[in-house]
Amino acid sequence: MQLKSLLEKLNLSDKDGLFFYGDLDNEKTSFLSIRIKEIFSEEIKPDAFFCINNEPLILFFEKKRDLEKLERQIWNLNQSPAIFIHDDNQWLIKNGFKFLESKKRLDTLTSSKNLKDFEYFELITGHSWKKYQKEFEQKNRVDFYLLKNIEEARSVLTNPELGNLHPKVANSLLGRVIFIRYLIDRNVELNKYHIKGKEDFYQILSNHEETYKFFQQVKEDFNGNLFPLKYKINDIEINEDEKVNVNHLSIISSLLRGGKIHSDSNIEPSLFEIYDFSIIPIEFVSNVYEKFIGVDKQADSGAYYTPLFLVDYIQKETVSKYFLDNPNEYNCKVLDPACGSGIFLVETLRQIISQYTKQYPVNVDNEVEYNQYKDKLKSLLQNNIYGIDKDENAISVAIFSLYITLLDNLKPRSIVGFKFPILENTNFFVADFFDTNNTYNTELKKHHFQFILGNPPWKTKGHPKEKQLFEKYIENRKKLENSNLEIENREIAEAFLVRVSDFNFDESGLIITSKVLYKISRKKEKKGVFRKYFLNHFLVRQVVELSSVRHQIFNNSNDSAVAPATIIFYKKENNTEKLRKNIVKHISLKPNIFFETFKLMVIEKYDIKDVAQKFFIDEDWIWKVLVYGNILDYYFIKRLKDKYSSIRQIVQDTNRFLIGQGVMEGGGDENDFSEFLGYNYINSNKKDVSQYYLKYSDTWTNPIVHRNRNPLLFNENVLLITGGTNNKFQSISAINYEKAVFKSSLTGIKVFNFKDIKILKAISAILNSSFFSYYILSTGSSTGIEREETHDEEKWLVPFNENENLIKYYNVVEDFSRKIHNTTMHDDFLKKQLEDSIDNLNAEVINLFEPSNQERDLIDYTNTVTIPLLKGKGIEKNKVISKIKYKDNILKKYCGIFIDHFGKRFNSEGHYFEVEVQWSDYLIMIKFKILSEPSKEKDLIKWSKLDDKELIINLTKLGFENLSNILFLQKDIKGFEEDYFYIAKPNQYKSWHSALAHLDLSEFIEAFFKINTGIQK
């Protein structure tokens, strides 16, 4: 009864996200991963659990149990952050991600006094997780410690002054030991090895001869490619037991016992003693590959481990969908062409086995039937799972992970003696994917794959000077096809995208660097050539753009922000008409608390756009517009491109303008620069360049430069522009009226005739404006994608216009900037005057391009919602996701857009228009009503304040029984009744911005059109 009472207090009792232990065997929990269902039913057994986005984020335990064991298991599960445990007539709220080794218990998350923090609305709107975000840091979680411990042990084993083992030997030794520890944690009967528990294994490790007898016996018993004891290193065959000594085994023993791996004070004690490998997902063990290949080799190869949430998403979009569409099928052939640790293949095999056992339940007590099942497991692996990788360590770990997956599906008593299938050179190949002469080509072309999935390497820099196999492949393919195929900047990911088409498959789903979609070529003739080729040869089903969350994606790897990522699902298609008519689902994930804290891919309504492939083919720039914008932004950008000259068109007259970067110091060649000694020096590193103002921090003293420039650039009347942007995505610029030297981090535009200085002022005003922020975020290949910079080429494509008012405002801003910088006094009045004058100038820049109200709102949305979400901190960012106050102006403006449109149409002939706003803490509903007499409300808006339950009751009357997913996914509810239509959304600033009112209005207009014409979706 305590659990029932708690769930009622938290308002969870009747919510779709709540499940009970008894639900595990029915279809209600079909969304749960197979691994979680198995662990819940066999090990952890929560009395209830609450899911968000199909993830069990809260576990409830009411019944009495061994709490020390339970809490250790929960930490090893690494899945659920909030744990409610009933103990001694009170509810304990534990942090499922933080284990206190000293107490052998989970850390307390908060006291039971704060139960309200976990009420239904607090959970699904993210407020709970925001409050406790710091408590769920990655550095406290089991996978962080596991990988860290393995990395440290490997480092000691391979250190020339300590272990001095070859990395290949260390990898094999560690992998084998983890496998044996897995068997022990699974309670596999190991009596034949005289092992009844961990201590017996540690005792064997204390004797070198006994250890290798044991290892040899394990190898013979399990067969397969599981960590060989003999292998070649530099073409020399070696025996592992001759390289590994007692010292190495003592290091392994220290790792396993949870002691100091080495006496080095910087290395913390291992936590292996409290790991439970029967619960830790094999995906984490697979990711030891990241540690095995080492940081240097990882960067060199361009290979990085794949975060689990990306694997999950790709699996749901491919293998899971395939089985849903083909419920009587259990085979699904998958190839990973750069398989790494095999994480995609492990998850695929897990689904295949689950699909098979659904159709053919196994009687584990029937020995004949169970032996047939064991053979079937092997054939499911051999018939469906294939991988290629250049790194043999990667192949070893991938095969190891798949073997463990087989064992996960066996009862412990039947594991010893289970012979693993041989996979090397049949299913797995150590090879370069671009080696078309390798034997794997013949083998793999015998198969038809349902999917080719993976995360191929991302690399442009660091390739050897000579042409690599992938470059030779592209050249040969271009000749054979007589096509215009080109890869830009030696980007290997582009080569992977096309190479897969040499094999037979239904669909490919690859994680690539986002730069492929946006980058500009150094050579004008190559600009967008690869994208055009790709879109004319492959049909794209879906693109998932992850640039805006790039800083969170790889934060468990060796680099916190390797590069922006994109997932692309596509297949071969040569029919031009089909390609052009194909609808691409474009998804652009945005930052939110669920992703930042738990890596839950929450896709909000306005993150999704359906766009015909012909638009991407004909207008390459639309790729970038869709990352942060929508169809309204597309039309706005198109109008600007069509109607206005670009900055480049204005300054391309070489008789009036000179454009160039500053000088470079150091480097190979040396050029005399002595004539500029004593000139003013503008040092961009010291922030000598600010918006509208320049200062000279020093004089130029270097007589020699690496790259000389046109000396006229260092004379007066030059607009100086920084390469980067500020936190508002504005390009910082100011005019230099005196002679001065500047470096290559700045670009200068010089005018030869002083009357053209007004052109420079107009350009500077545009570059420093919120209009520029909007335009460059919508079109710039790097802005909001990778480094926060703008290429000169993209600055020059920004629309240009000018008028006398603009120049007048610019002069005022310059004057106030000069006064502020030239005074040592803190003058608040002067500062306010400068801020006001900048606002006036910014408004005039926007006016230059004659925007409609809708277009003004689009600019404002980018600057007040999108950019703060990406770059903002504290108050600025919190405002975007904050609740809207009752009768707030943002709601009035939202309603006003509907009133302006419908009021004119209904306020005649006995029909009148009124808007009713029903406001609550978590949800806002707006009714657009058609009345028989004029509204008595001021501004035609009627206000009512409701509590959330009242508002939900109003919605349920309209047929909406549950709002969990709608609120959680930040979706809206739209509908039509006899005398009104309505919309409901979460109470959040960003959901009710007037820019979205235009989108919502257009959807209603489209719906009215379909109703009136009889057209249905």
Short mmCIF file of N, CA and C in Angstrom, two decimals, residues 418-491:
data_model
loop_
_atom_site.label_atom_id
_atom_site.label_comp_id
_atom_site.label_asym_id
_atom_site.label_seq_id
_atom_site.Cartn_x
_atom_site.Cartn_y
_atom_site.Cartn_z
N PHE A 418 30.14 -24.82 -24.53
CA PHE A 418 29.50 -24.21 -25.70
C PHE A 418 30.60 -23.73 -26.65
N LYS A 419 30.60 -24.28 -27.86
CA LYS A 419 31.66 -23.97 -28.82
C LYS A 419 31.26 -22.75 -29.65
N PHE A 420 32.12 -21.74 -29.60
CA PHE A 420 31.85 -20.55 -30.41
C PHE A 420 32.14 -20.84 -31.89
N PRO A 421 31.37 -20.25 -32.79
CA PRO A 421 31.65 -20.42 -34.21
C PRO A 421 32.88 -19.60 -34.63
N ILE A 422 33.59 -20.09 -35.63
CA ILE A 422 34.71 -19.34 -36.21
C ILE A 422 34.13 -18.23 -37.08
N LEU A 423 34.57 -16.99 -36.85
CA LEU A 423 34.01 -15.85 -37.57
C LEU A 423 35.01 -15.12 -38.45
N GLU A 424 36.29 -15.23 -38.11
CA GLU A 424 37.29 -14.52 -38.92
C GLU A 424 37.38 -15.12 -40.31
N ASN A 425 37.41 -14.22 -41.31
CA ASN A 425 37.53 -14.56 -42.73
C ASN A 425 36.30 -15.28 -43.27
N THR A 426 35.24 -15.33 -42.47
CA THR A 426 33.95 -15.81 -42.98
C THR A 426 32.89 -14.72 -42.81
N ASN A 427 32.85 -14.16 -41.62
CA ASN A 427 31.93 -13.06 -41.31
C ASN A 427 32.66 -11.77 -41.03
N PHE A 428 33.88 -11.86 -40.52
CA PHE A 428 34.65 -10.67 -40.16
C PHE A 428 35.99 -10.68 -40.89
N PHE A 429 36.35 -9.49 -41.35
CA PHE A 429 37.56 -9.38 -42.17
C PHE A 429 38.40 -8.20 -41.70
N VAL A 430 39.69 -8.48 -41.45
CA VAL A 430 40.63 -7.40 -41.16
C VAL A 430 41.09 -6.87 -42.51
N ALA A 431 40.54 -5.75 -42.93
CA ALA A 431 40.82 -5.24 -44.28
C ALA A 431 40.41 -3.78 -44.38
N ASP A 432 40.89 -3.15 -45.43
CA ASP A 432 40.49 -1.79 -45.78
C ASP A 432 39.23 -1.88 -46.63
N PHE A 433 38.19 -1.17 -46.26
CA PHE A 433 36.92 -1.24 -46.98
C PHE A 433 37.07 -0.81 -48.45
N PHE A 434 38.15 -0.13 -48.77
CA PHE A 434 38.35 0.35 -50.14
C PHE A 434 39.32 -0.53 -50.94
N ASP A 435 39.68 -1.66 -50.35
CA ASP A 435 40.53 -2.62 -51.05
C ASP A 435 39.61 -3.53 -51.87
N THR A 436 39.41 -3.19 -53.13
CA THR A 436 38.46 -3.92 -53.98
C THR A 436 39.01 -5.28 -54.41
N ASN A 437 40.28 -5.56 -54.13
CA ASN A 437 40.87 -6.84 -54.51
C ASN A 437 40.86 -7.85 -53.37
N ASN A 438 40.50 -7.40 -52.17
CA ASN A 438 40.49 -8.29 -51.02
C ASN A 438 39.42 -9.36 -51.19
N THR A 439 39.67 -10.54 -50.64
CA THR A 439 38.74 -11.67 -50.80
C THR A 439 37.35 -11.40 -50.22
N TYR A 440 37.26 -10.46 -49.27
CA TYR A 440 35.95 -10.22 -48.67
C TYR A 440 34.95 -9.70 -49.69
N ASN A 441 35.44 -9.05 -50.77
CA ASN A 441 34.54 -8.53 -51.79
C ASN A 441 33.72 -9.66 -52.41
N THR A 442 34.39 -10.75 -52.76
CA THR A 442 33.69 -11.90 -53.34
C THR A 442 32.73 -12.51 -52.34
N GLU A 443 33.19 -12.66 -51.09
CA GLU A 443 32.36 -13.30 -50.07
C GLU A 443 31.10 -12.48 -49.78
N LEU A 444 31.28 -11.20 -49.58
CA LEU A 444 30.15 -10.37 -49.15
C LEU A 444 29.16 -10.09 -50.28
N LYS A 445 29.65 -10.14 -51.52
CA LYS A 445 28.73 -9.90 -52.65
C LYS A 445 27.82 -11.09 -52.92
N LYS A 446 28.05 -12.19 -52.21
CA LYS A 446 27.15 -13.35 -52.31
C LYS A 446 25.85 -13.09 -51.54
N HIS A 447 25.87 -12.10 -50.64
CA HIS A 447 24.74 -11.87 -49.74
C HIS A 447 23.94 -10.64 -50.15
N HIS A 448 22.67 -10.67 -49.78
CA HIS A 448 21.84 -9.46 -49.86
C HIS A 448 21.58 -9.00 -48.43
N PHE A 449 22.07 -7.83 -48.11
CA PHE A 449 21.94 -7.31 -46.75
C PHE A 449 20.67 -6.48 -46.62
N GLN A 450 19.97 -6.71 -45.52
CA GLN A 450 18.85 -5.80 -45.26
C GLN A 450 19.38 -4.40 -44.96
N PHE A 451 20.50 -4.35 -44.20
CA PHE A 451 21.03 -3.03 -43.82
C PHE A 451 22.55 -3.04 -43.81
N ILE A 452 23.11 -1.90 -44.21
CA ILE A 452 24.53 -1.62 -43.98
C ILE A 452 24.56 -0.45 -42.99
N LEU A 453 25.05 -0.73 -41.79
CA LEU A 453 25.00 0.25 -40.70
C LEU A 453 26.40 0.51 -40.17
N GLY A 454 26.62 1.71 -39.65
CA GLY A 454 27.91 1.95 -39.03
C GLY A 454 28.25 3.40 -38.81
N ASN A 455 29.41 3.57 -38.23
CA ASN A 455 29.97 4.90 -37.94
C ASN A 455 31.37 4.93 -38.55
N PRO A 456 31.46 5.16 -39.86
CA PRO A 456 32.77 5.12 -40.52
C PRO A 456 33.66 6.25 -40.02
N PRO A 457 34.98 6.13 -40.21
CA PRO A 457 35.89 7.16 -39.71
C PRO A 457 35.64 8.51 -40.36
N TRP A 458 35.89 9.57 -39.58
CA TRP A 458 35.78 10.94 -40.09
C TRP A 458 37.19 11.50 -40.11
N LYS A 459 37.66 11.81 -41.27
CA LYS A 459 39.02 12.32 -41.31
C LYS A 459 39.24 13.10 -42.60
N THR A 460 39.80 14.30 -42.46
CA THR A 460 40.24 15.07 -43.62
C THR A 460 41.73 15.36 -43.51
N LYS A 461 42.16 15.77 -42.31
CA LYS A 461 43.56 16.11 -42.11
C LYS A 461 44.34 14.90 -41.63
N GLY A 462 45.65 14.92 -41.91
CA GLY A 462 46.52 13.89 -41.36
C GLY A 462 46.72 12.68 -42.24
N HIS A 463 46.05 12.62 -43.41
CA HIS A 463 46.33 11.52 -44.33
C HIS A 463 47.75 11.66 -44.87
N PRO A 464 48.43 10.56 -45.14
CA PRO A 464 49.73 10.66 -45.82
C PRO A 464 49.60 11.41 -47.14
N LYS A 465 50.68 12.00 -47.60
CA LYS A 465 50.63 12.80 -48.82
C LYS A 465 50.22 11.97 -50.03
N GLU A 466 50.73 10.72 -50.08
CA GLU A 466 50.38 9.88 -51.23
C GLU A 466 48.90 9.52 -51.20
N LYS A 467 48.36 9.23 -52.38
CA LYS A 467 46.95 8.92 -52.48
C LYS A 467 46.63 7.66 -51.69
N GLN A 468 45.54 7.73 -50.91
CA GLN A 468 45.10 6.60 -50.13
C GLN A 468 44.15 5.72 -50.94
N LEU A 469 43.92 4.51 -50.44
CA LEU A 469 43.05 3.59 -51.15
C LEU A 469 41.68 4.19 -51.44
N PHE A 470 41.13 4.93 -50.46
CA PHE A 470 39.79 5.49 -50.67
C PHE A 470 39.79 6.53 -51.79
N GLU A 471 40.90 7.25 -51.95
CA GLU A 471 41.00 8.24 -53.02
C GLU A 471 41.14 7.56 -54.38
N LYS A 472 41.94 6.49 -54.41
CA LYS A 472 42.10 5.74 -55.66
C LYS A 472 40.77 5.09 -56.06
N TYR A 473 40.03 4.61 -55.04
CA TYR A 473 38.72 4.01 -55.32
C TYR A 473 37.80 5.03 -55.99
N ILE A 474 37.74 6.24 -55.43
CA ILE A 474 36.87 7.27 -55.98
C ILE A 474 37.29 7.62 -57.41
N GLU A 475 38.59 7.73 -57.66
CA GLU A 475 39.07 8.03 -59.01
C GLU A 475 38.65 6.95 -60.00
N ASN A 476 38.83 5.69 -59.61
CA ASN A 476 38.45 4.58 -60.49
C ASN A 476 36.96 4.55 -60.74
N ARG A 477 36.18 4.81 -59.69
CA ARG A 477 34.72 4.80 -59.84
C ARG A 477 34.28 5.92 -60.78
N LYS A 478 34.90 7.06 -60.64
CA LYS A 478 34.56 8.21 -61.50
C LYS A 478 34.80 7.86 -62.97
N LYS A 479 35.91 7.18 -63.24
CA LYS A 479 36.23 6.79 -64.62
C LYS A 479 35.24 5.75 -65.14
N LEU A 480 34.96 4.76 -64.32
CA LEU A 480 34.05 3.70 -64.75
C LEU A 480 32.66 4.23 -65.05
N GLU A 481 32.21 5.17 -64.22
CA GLU A 481 30.86 5.73 -64.39
C GLU A 481 30.83 6.86 -65.40
N ASN A 482 32.01 7.40 -65.68
CA ASN A 482 32.10 8.63 -66.47
C ASN A 482 31.25 9.72 -65.83
N SER A 483 31.44 9.87 -64.51
CA SER A 483 30.62 10.80 -63.73
C SER A 483 31.46 11.96 -63.22
N ASN A 484 30.80 12.86 -62.52
CA ASN A 484 31.49 14.02 -61.92
C ASN A 484 31.78 13.80 -60.44
N LEU A 485 31.85 12.54 -60.01
CA LEU A 485 32.07 12.24 -58.60
C LEU A 485 33.39 12.83 -58.11
N GLU A 486 33.31 13.58 -57.02
CA GLU A 486 34.50 14.14 -56.36
C GLU A 486 34.26 14.09 -54.86
N ILE A 487 35.32 13.78 -54.10
CA ILE A 487 35.21 13.97 -52.66
C ILE A 487 36.04 15.20 -52.31
N GLU A 488 35.54 15.97 -51.37
CA GLU A 488 36.16 17.27 -51.07
C GLU A 488 37.03 17.20 -49.82
N ASN A 489 38.19 17.81 -49.91
CA ASN A 489 39.10 17.95 -48.77
C ASN A 489 39.52 16.60 -48.18
N ARG A 490 39.61 15.58 -49.03
CA ARG A 490 40.05 14.24 -48.61
C ARG A 490 39.19 13.69 -47.47
N GLU A 491 37.90 13.90 -47.56
CA GLU A 491 36.98 13.45 -46.51
C GLU A 491 36.60 11.99 -46.74
#
